[in-house]
mmCIF file of C-alpha atoms in Angstrom:
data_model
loop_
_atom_site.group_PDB
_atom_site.id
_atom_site.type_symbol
_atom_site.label_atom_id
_atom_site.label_comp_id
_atom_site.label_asym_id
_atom_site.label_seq_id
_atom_site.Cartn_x
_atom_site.Cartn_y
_atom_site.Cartn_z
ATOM 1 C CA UNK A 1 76.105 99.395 130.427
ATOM 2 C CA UNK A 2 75.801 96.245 129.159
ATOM 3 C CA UNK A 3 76.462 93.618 127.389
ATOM 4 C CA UNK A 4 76.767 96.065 123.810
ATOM 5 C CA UNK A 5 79.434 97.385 126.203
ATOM 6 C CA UNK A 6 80.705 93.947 126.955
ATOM 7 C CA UNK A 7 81.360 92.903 123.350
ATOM 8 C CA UNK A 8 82.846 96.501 122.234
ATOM 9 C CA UNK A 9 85.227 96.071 124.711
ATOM 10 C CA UNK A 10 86.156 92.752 123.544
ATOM 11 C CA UNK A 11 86.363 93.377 119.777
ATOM 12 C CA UNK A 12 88.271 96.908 120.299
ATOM 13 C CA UNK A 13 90.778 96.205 123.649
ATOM 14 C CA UNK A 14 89.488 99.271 124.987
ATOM 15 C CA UNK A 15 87.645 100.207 128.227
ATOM 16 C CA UNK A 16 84.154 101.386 127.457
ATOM 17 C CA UNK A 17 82.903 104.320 130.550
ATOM 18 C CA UNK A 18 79.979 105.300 129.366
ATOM 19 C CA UNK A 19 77.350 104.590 127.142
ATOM 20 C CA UNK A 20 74.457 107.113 125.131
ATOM 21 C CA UNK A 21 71.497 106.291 123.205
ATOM 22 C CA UNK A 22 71.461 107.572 119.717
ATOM 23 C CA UNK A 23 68.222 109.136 118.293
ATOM 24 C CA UNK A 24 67.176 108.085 114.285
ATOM 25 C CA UNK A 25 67.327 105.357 112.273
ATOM 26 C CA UNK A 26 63.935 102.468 112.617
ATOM 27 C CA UNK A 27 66.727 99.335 111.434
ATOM 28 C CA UNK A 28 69.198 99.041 113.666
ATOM 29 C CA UNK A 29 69.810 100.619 117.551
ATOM 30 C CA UNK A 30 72.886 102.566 117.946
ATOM 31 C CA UNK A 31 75.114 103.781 120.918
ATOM 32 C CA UNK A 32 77.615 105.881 121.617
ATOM 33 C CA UNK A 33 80.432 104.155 123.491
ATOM 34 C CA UNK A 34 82.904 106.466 125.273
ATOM 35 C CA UNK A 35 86.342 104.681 125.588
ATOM 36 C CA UNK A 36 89.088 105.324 128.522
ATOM 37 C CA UNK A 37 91.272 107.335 126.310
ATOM 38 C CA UNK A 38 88.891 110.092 125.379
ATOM 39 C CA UNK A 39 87.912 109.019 122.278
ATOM 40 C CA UNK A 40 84.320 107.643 121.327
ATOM 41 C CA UNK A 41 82.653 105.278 118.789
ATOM 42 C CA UNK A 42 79.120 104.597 117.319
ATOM 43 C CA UNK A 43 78.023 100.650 117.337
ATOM 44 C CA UNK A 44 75.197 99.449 115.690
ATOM 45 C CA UNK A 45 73.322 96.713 116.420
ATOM 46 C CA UNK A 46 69.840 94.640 114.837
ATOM 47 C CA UNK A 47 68.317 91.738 116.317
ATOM 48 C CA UNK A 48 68.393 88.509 114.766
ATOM 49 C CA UNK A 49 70.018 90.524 111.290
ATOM 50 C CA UNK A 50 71.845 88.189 108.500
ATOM 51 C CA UNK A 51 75.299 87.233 109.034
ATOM 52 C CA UNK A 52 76.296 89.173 106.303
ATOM 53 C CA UNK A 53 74.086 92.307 106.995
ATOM 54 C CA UNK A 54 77.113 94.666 108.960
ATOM 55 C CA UNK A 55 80.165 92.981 107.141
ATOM 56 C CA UNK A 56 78.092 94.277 104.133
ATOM 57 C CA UNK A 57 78.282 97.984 105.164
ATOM 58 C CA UNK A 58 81.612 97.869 106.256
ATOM 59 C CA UNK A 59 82.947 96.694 102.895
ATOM 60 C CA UNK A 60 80.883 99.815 101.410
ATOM 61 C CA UNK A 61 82.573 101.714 103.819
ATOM 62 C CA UNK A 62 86.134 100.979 103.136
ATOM 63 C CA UNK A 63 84.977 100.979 99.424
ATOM 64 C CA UNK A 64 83.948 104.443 99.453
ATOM 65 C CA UNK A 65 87.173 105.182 101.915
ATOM 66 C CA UNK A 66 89.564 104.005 98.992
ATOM 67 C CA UNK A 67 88.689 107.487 97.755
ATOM 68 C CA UNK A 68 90.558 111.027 98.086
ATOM 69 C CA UNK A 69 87.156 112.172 98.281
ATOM 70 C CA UNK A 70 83.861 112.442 101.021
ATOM 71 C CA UNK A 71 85.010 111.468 104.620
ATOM 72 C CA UNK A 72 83.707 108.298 105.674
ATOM 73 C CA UNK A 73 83.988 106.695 109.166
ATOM 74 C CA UNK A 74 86.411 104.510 110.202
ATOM 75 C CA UNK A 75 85.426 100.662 110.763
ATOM 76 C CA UNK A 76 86.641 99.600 113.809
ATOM 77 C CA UNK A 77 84.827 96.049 114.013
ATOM 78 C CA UNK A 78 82.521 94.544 111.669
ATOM 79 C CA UNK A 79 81.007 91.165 113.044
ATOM 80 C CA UNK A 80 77.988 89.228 111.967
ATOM 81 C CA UNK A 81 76.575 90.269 115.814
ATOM 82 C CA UNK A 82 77.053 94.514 115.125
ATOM 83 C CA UNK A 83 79.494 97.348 113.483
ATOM 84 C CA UNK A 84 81.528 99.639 115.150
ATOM 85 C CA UNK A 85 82.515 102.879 113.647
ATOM 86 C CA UNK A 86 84.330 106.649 114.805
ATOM 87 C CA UNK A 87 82.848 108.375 115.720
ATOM 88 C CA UNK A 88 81.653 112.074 113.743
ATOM 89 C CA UNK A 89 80.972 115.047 115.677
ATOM 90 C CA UNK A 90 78.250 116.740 114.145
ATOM 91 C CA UNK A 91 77.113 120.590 113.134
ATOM 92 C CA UNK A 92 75.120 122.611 110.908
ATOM 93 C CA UNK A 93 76.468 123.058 107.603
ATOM 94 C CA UNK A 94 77.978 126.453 106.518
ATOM 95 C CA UNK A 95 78.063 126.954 102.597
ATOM 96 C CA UNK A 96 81.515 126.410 102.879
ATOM 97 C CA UNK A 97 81.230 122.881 104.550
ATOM 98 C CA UNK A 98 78.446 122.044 101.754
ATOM 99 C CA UNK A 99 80.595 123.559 98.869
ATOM 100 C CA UNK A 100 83.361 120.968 99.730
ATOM 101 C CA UNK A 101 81.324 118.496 100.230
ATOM 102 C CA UNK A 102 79.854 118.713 96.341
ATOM 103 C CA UNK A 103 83.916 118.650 95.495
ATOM 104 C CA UNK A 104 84.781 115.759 97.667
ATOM 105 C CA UNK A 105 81.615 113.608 96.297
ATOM 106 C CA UNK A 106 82.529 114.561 92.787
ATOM 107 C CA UNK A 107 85.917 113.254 93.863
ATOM 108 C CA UNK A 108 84.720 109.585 95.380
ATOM 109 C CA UNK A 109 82.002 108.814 92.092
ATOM 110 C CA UNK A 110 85.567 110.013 89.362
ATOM 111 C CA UNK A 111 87.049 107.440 91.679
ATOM 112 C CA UNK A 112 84.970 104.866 89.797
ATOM 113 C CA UNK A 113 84.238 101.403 89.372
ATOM 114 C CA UNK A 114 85.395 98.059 87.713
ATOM 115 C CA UNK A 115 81.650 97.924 86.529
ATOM 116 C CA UNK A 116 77.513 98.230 87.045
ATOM 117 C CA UNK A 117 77.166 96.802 90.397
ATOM 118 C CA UNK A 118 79.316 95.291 93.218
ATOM 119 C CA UNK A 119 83.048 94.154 92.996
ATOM 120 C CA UNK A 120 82.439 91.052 94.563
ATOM 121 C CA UNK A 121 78.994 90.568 92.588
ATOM 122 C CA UNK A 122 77.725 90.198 95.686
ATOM 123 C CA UNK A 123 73.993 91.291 96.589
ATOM 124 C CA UNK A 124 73.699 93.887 99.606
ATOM 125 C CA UNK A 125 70.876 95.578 101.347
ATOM 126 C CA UNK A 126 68.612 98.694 101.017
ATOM 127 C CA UNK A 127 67.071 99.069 104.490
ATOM 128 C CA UNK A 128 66.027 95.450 105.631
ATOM 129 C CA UNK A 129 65.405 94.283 102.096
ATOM 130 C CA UNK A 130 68.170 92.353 100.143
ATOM 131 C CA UNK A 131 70.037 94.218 97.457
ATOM 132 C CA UNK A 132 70.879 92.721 93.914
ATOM 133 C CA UNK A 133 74.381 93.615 92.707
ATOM 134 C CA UNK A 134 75.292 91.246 90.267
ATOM 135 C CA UNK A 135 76.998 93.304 87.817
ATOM 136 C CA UNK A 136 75.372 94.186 84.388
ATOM 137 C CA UNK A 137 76.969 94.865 80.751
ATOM 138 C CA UNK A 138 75.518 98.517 80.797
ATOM 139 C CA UNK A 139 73.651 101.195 83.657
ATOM 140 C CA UNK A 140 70.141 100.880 82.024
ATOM 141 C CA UNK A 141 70.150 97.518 81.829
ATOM 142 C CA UNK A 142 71.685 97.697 85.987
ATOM 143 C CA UNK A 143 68.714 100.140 86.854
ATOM 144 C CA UNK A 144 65.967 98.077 85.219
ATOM 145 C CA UNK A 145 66.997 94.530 86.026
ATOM 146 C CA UNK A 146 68.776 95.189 89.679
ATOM 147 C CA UNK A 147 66.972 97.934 90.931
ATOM 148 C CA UNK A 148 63.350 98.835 89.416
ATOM 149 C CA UNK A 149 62.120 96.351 88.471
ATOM 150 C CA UNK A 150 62.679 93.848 92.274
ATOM 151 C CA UNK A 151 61.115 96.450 94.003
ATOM 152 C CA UNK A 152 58.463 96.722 91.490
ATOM 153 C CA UNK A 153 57.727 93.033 92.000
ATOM 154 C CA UNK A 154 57.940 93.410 95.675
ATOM 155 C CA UNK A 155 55.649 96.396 96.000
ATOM 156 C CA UNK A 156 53.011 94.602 93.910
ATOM 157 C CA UNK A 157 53.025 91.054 95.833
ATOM 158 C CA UNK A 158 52.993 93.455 98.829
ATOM 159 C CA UNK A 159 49.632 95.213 97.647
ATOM 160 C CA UNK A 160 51.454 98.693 98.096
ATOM 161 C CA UNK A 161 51.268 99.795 94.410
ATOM 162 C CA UNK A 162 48.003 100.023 91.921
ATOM 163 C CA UNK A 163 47.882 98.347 88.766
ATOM 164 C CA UNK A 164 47.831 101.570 86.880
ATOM 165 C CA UNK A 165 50.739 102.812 88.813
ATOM 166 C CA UNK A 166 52.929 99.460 87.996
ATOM 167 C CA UNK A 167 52.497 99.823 84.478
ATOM 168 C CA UNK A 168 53.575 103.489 84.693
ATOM 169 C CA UNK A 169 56.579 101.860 85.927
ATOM 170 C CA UNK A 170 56.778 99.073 83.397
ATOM 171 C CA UNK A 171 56.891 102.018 80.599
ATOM 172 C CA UNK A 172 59.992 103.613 82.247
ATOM 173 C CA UNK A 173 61.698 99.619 81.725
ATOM 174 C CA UNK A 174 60.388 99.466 78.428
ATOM 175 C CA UNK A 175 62.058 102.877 77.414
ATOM 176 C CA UNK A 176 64.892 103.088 79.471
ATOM 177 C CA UNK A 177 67.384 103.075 77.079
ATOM 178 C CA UNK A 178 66.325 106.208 75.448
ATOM 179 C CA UNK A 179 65.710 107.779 78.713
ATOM 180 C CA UNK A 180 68.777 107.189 80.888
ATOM 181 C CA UNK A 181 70.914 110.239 78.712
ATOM 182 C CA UNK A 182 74.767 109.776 77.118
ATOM 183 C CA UNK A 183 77.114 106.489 78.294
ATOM 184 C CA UNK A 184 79.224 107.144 81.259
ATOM 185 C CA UNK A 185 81.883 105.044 82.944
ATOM 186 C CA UNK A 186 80.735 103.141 86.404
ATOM 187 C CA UNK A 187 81.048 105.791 88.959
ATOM 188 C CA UNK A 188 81.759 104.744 92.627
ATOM 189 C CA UNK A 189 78.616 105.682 94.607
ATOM 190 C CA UNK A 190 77.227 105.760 97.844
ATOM 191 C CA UNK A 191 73.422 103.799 96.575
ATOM 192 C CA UNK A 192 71.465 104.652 99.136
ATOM 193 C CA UNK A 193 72.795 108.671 99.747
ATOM 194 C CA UNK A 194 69.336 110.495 101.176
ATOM 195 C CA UNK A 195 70.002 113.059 103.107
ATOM 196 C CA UNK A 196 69.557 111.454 106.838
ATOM 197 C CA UNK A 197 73.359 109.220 105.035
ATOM 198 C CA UNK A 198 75.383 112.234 105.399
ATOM 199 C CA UNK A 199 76.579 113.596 108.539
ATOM 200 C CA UNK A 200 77.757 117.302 109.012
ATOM 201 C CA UNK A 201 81.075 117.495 110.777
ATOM 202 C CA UNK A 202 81.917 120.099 112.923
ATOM 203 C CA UNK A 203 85.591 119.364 111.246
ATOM 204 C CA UNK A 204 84.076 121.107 108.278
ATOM 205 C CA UNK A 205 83.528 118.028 106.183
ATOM 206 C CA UNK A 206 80.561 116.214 105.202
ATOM 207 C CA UNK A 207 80.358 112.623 106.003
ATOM 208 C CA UNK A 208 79.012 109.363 104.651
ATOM 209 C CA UNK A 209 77.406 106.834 106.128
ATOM 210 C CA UNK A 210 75.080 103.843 106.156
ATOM 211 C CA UNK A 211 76.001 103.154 101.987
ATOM 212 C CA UNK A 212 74.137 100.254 99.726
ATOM 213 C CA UNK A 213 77.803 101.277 97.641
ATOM 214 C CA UNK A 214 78.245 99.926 94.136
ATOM 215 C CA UNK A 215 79.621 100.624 90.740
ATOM 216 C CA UNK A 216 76.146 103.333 89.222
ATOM 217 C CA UNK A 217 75.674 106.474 87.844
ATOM 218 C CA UNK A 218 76.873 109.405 89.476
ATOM 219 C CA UNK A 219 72.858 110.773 88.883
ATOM 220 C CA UNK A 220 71.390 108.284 91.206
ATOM 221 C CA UNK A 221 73.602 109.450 94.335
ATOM 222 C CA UNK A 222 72.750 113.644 93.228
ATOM 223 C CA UNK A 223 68.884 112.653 92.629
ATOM 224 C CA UNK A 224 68.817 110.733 96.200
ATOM 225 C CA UNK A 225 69.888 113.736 97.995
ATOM 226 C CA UNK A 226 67.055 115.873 96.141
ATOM 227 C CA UNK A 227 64.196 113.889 97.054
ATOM 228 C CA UNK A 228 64.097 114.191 100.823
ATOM 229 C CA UNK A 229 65.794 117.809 101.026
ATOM 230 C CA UNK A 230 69.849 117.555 102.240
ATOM 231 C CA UNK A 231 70.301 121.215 103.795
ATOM 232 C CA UNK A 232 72.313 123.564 101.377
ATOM 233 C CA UNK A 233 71.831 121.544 98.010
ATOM 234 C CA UNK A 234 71.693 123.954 95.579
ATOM 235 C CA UNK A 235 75.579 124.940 97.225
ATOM 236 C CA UNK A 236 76.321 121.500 97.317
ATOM 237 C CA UNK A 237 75.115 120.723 93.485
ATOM 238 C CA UNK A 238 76.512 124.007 91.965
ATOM 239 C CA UNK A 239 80.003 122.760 93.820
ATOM 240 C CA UNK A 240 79.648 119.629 92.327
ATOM 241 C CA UNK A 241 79.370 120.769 88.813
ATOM 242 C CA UNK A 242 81.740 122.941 89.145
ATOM 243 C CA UNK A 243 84.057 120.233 89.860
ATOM 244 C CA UNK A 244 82.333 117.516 87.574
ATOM 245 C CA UNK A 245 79.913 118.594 84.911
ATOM 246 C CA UNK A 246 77.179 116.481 84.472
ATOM 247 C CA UNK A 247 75.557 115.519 81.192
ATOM 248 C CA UNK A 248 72.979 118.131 79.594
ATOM 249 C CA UNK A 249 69.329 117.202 80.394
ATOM 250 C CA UNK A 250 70.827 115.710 83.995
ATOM 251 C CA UNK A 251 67.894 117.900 86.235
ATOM 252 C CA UNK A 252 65.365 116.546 83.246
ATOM 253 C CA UNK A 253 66.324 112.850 84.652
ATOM 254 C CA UNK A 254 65.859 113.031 88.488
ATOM 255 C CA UNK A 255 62.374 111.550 88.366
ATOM 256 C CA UNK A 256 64.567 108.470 86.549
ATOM 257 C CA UNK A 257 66.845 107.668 89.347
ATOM 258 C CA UNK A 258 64.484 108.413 92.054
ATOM 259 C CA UNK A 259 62.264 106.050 90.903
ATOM 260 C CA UNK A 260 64.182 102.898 92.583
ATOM 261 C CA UNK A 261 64.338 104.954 96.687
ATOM 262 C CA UNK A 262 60.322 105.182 95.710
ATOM 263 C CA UNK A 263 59.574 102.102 94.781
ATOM 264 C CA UNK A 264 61.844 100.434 97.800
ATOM 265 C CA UNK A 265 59.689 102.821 99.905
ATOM 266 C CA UNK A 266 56.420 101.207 98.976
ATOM 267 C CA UNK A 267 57.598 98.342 99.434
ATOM 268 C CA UNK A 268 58.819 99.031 103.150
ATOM 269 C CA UNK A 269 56.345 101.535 104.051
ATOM 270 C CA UNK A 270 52.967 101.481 101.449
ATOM 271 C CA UNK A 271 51.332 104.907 102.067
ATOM 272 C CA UNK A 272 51.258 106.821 99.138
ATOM 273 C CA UNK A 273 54.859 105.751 97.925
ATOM 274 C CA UNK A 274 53.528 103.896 95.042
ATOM 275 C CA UNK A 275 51.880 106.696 93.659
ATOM 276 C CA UNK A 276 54.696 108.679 93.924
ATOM 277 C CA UNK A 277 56.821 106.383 91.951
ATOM 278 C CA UNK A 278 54.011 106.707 89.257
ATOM 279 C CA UNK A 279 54.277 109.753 89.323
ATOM 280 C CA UNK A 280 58.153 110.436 88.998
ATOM 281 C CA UNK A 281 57.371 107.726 86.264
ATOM 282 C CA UNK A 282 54.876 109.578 84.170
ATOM 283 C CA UNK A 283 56.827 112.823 83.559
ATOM 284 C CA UNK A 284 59.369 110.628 81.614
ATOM 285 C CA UNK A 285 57.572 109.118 79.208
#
């Protein structure tokens, strides 16, 4: 087994017996660790990642945990070296399972926020790239100065967005004001919620993991879970509103908050990401 066996042992005083390779995810390697008394645990691991990079996610974690509302795992050891978590047992989700999960995600973002961006002010991460969280007087001026426009300037240095496409963009900034719909309240969200970030339990309860959590707008978590298809949405969103009605012309501003996940995929990945983010950005204006 190891030495990830080794230092799990260490950090939670338990006996590890077996070990499993878990499949997904291209940032970090995880494992299952089956302990002596039954139970198990997922660790995560990354070569040579920042000191801060798992104490990070754990502090998102118990963030988001504060909450009567989405399940999140447990941290059982956060070190500079790897995280250790529950473990979640996972199923297909019923439309009963994704009904309470809209409810109990409408429940963690009314949990709120002290403001736009991160408690502690400070920044995070968004895959491998660092995060700015530095809080902000208002969410447009968040969105445009913390999260479109550093990826923007990343994907360009990076050669992964055209010229025309970055000034697409660069209209959204200009505009965003008028675009980002009525003032709400800093809700407490996820950041970073596609649809691989929530787990199906087979305890009936949806589960979140892997968060970039900060103080946003509740749209940005919903419009994250469109663009790469989370199983049972339209339950999930009609559940949701149900529980928390969202502001008219909400559906008319998903190409607004997808626009960041876009943009931090050109960056990361190229392809046709870039164009994409264009794209979402010319139906707005």
């Amino acid at each position: 087994m190891g030495t990830i066996a080794n230092r799990a042992e260490t950090l939670l005083g338990a006996t590890v017996v077996a070990t499993t390779p878990v499949a997904g995810g291209d940032i970090c390697t995880s494992t299952r660790l089956r302990l002596s008394d039954g139970s198990s645990a997922l660790v995560k691991t990354r070569p040579h990642a920042p000191d801060d990079f798992f104490t990070t996610e754990a502090e998102g974690l118990r963030w988001l945990a504060e909450t009567p509302g989405a399940a999140v795992p447990e941290v059982l050891a956060a070190e500079p070296d790897c995280l250790i978590l529950s473990w979640v047992d996972t199923a297909r989700p019923s439309v009963d399972v994704a009904e309470r999960f809209g409810r109990q995600l409408a429940a963690t973002h009314r949990a709120g926020a002290p403001g736009f961006g991160t408690v502690s002010g400070r920044d995070g991460y968004i895959g491998t790239l660092p995060l700015p969280n530095r809080p902000a007087p208002s969410w447009p001026e968040f969105f445009a100065t913390r999260r479109i426009l550093p990826y923007l300037k990343l994907a360009w240095d990076r050669g992964n967005i055209a010229p025309e496409d970055a000034a697409a963009v660069e209209g959204v900034v200009r505009r965003i004001v008028d675009l980002a719909g009525p003032a709400e309240p800093p809700a407490r969200i996820h950041g970073d919620l596609w649809s691989g970030n929530v787990l199906w339990g087979q305890d009936g309860r949806g589960w979140l993991v892997d968060p970039a959590a900060h103080g946003g707008h509740r749209e940005s978590d919903l419009a994250l879970l469109a663009l790469f298809g989370l199983p049972q949405l339209p339950r999930v969103l009609d559940a949701y509103t149900e529980e928390a009605p969202l502001a008219d012309g909400w559906e008319e501003r998903v190409p607004l908050h997808q626009l960041f996940p876009l943009l931090v995929h050109a960056c990361l990945f190229g392809g046709g990401y870039g164009a994409r983010a264009a794209e979402a950005a010319r139906s707005l204006v």
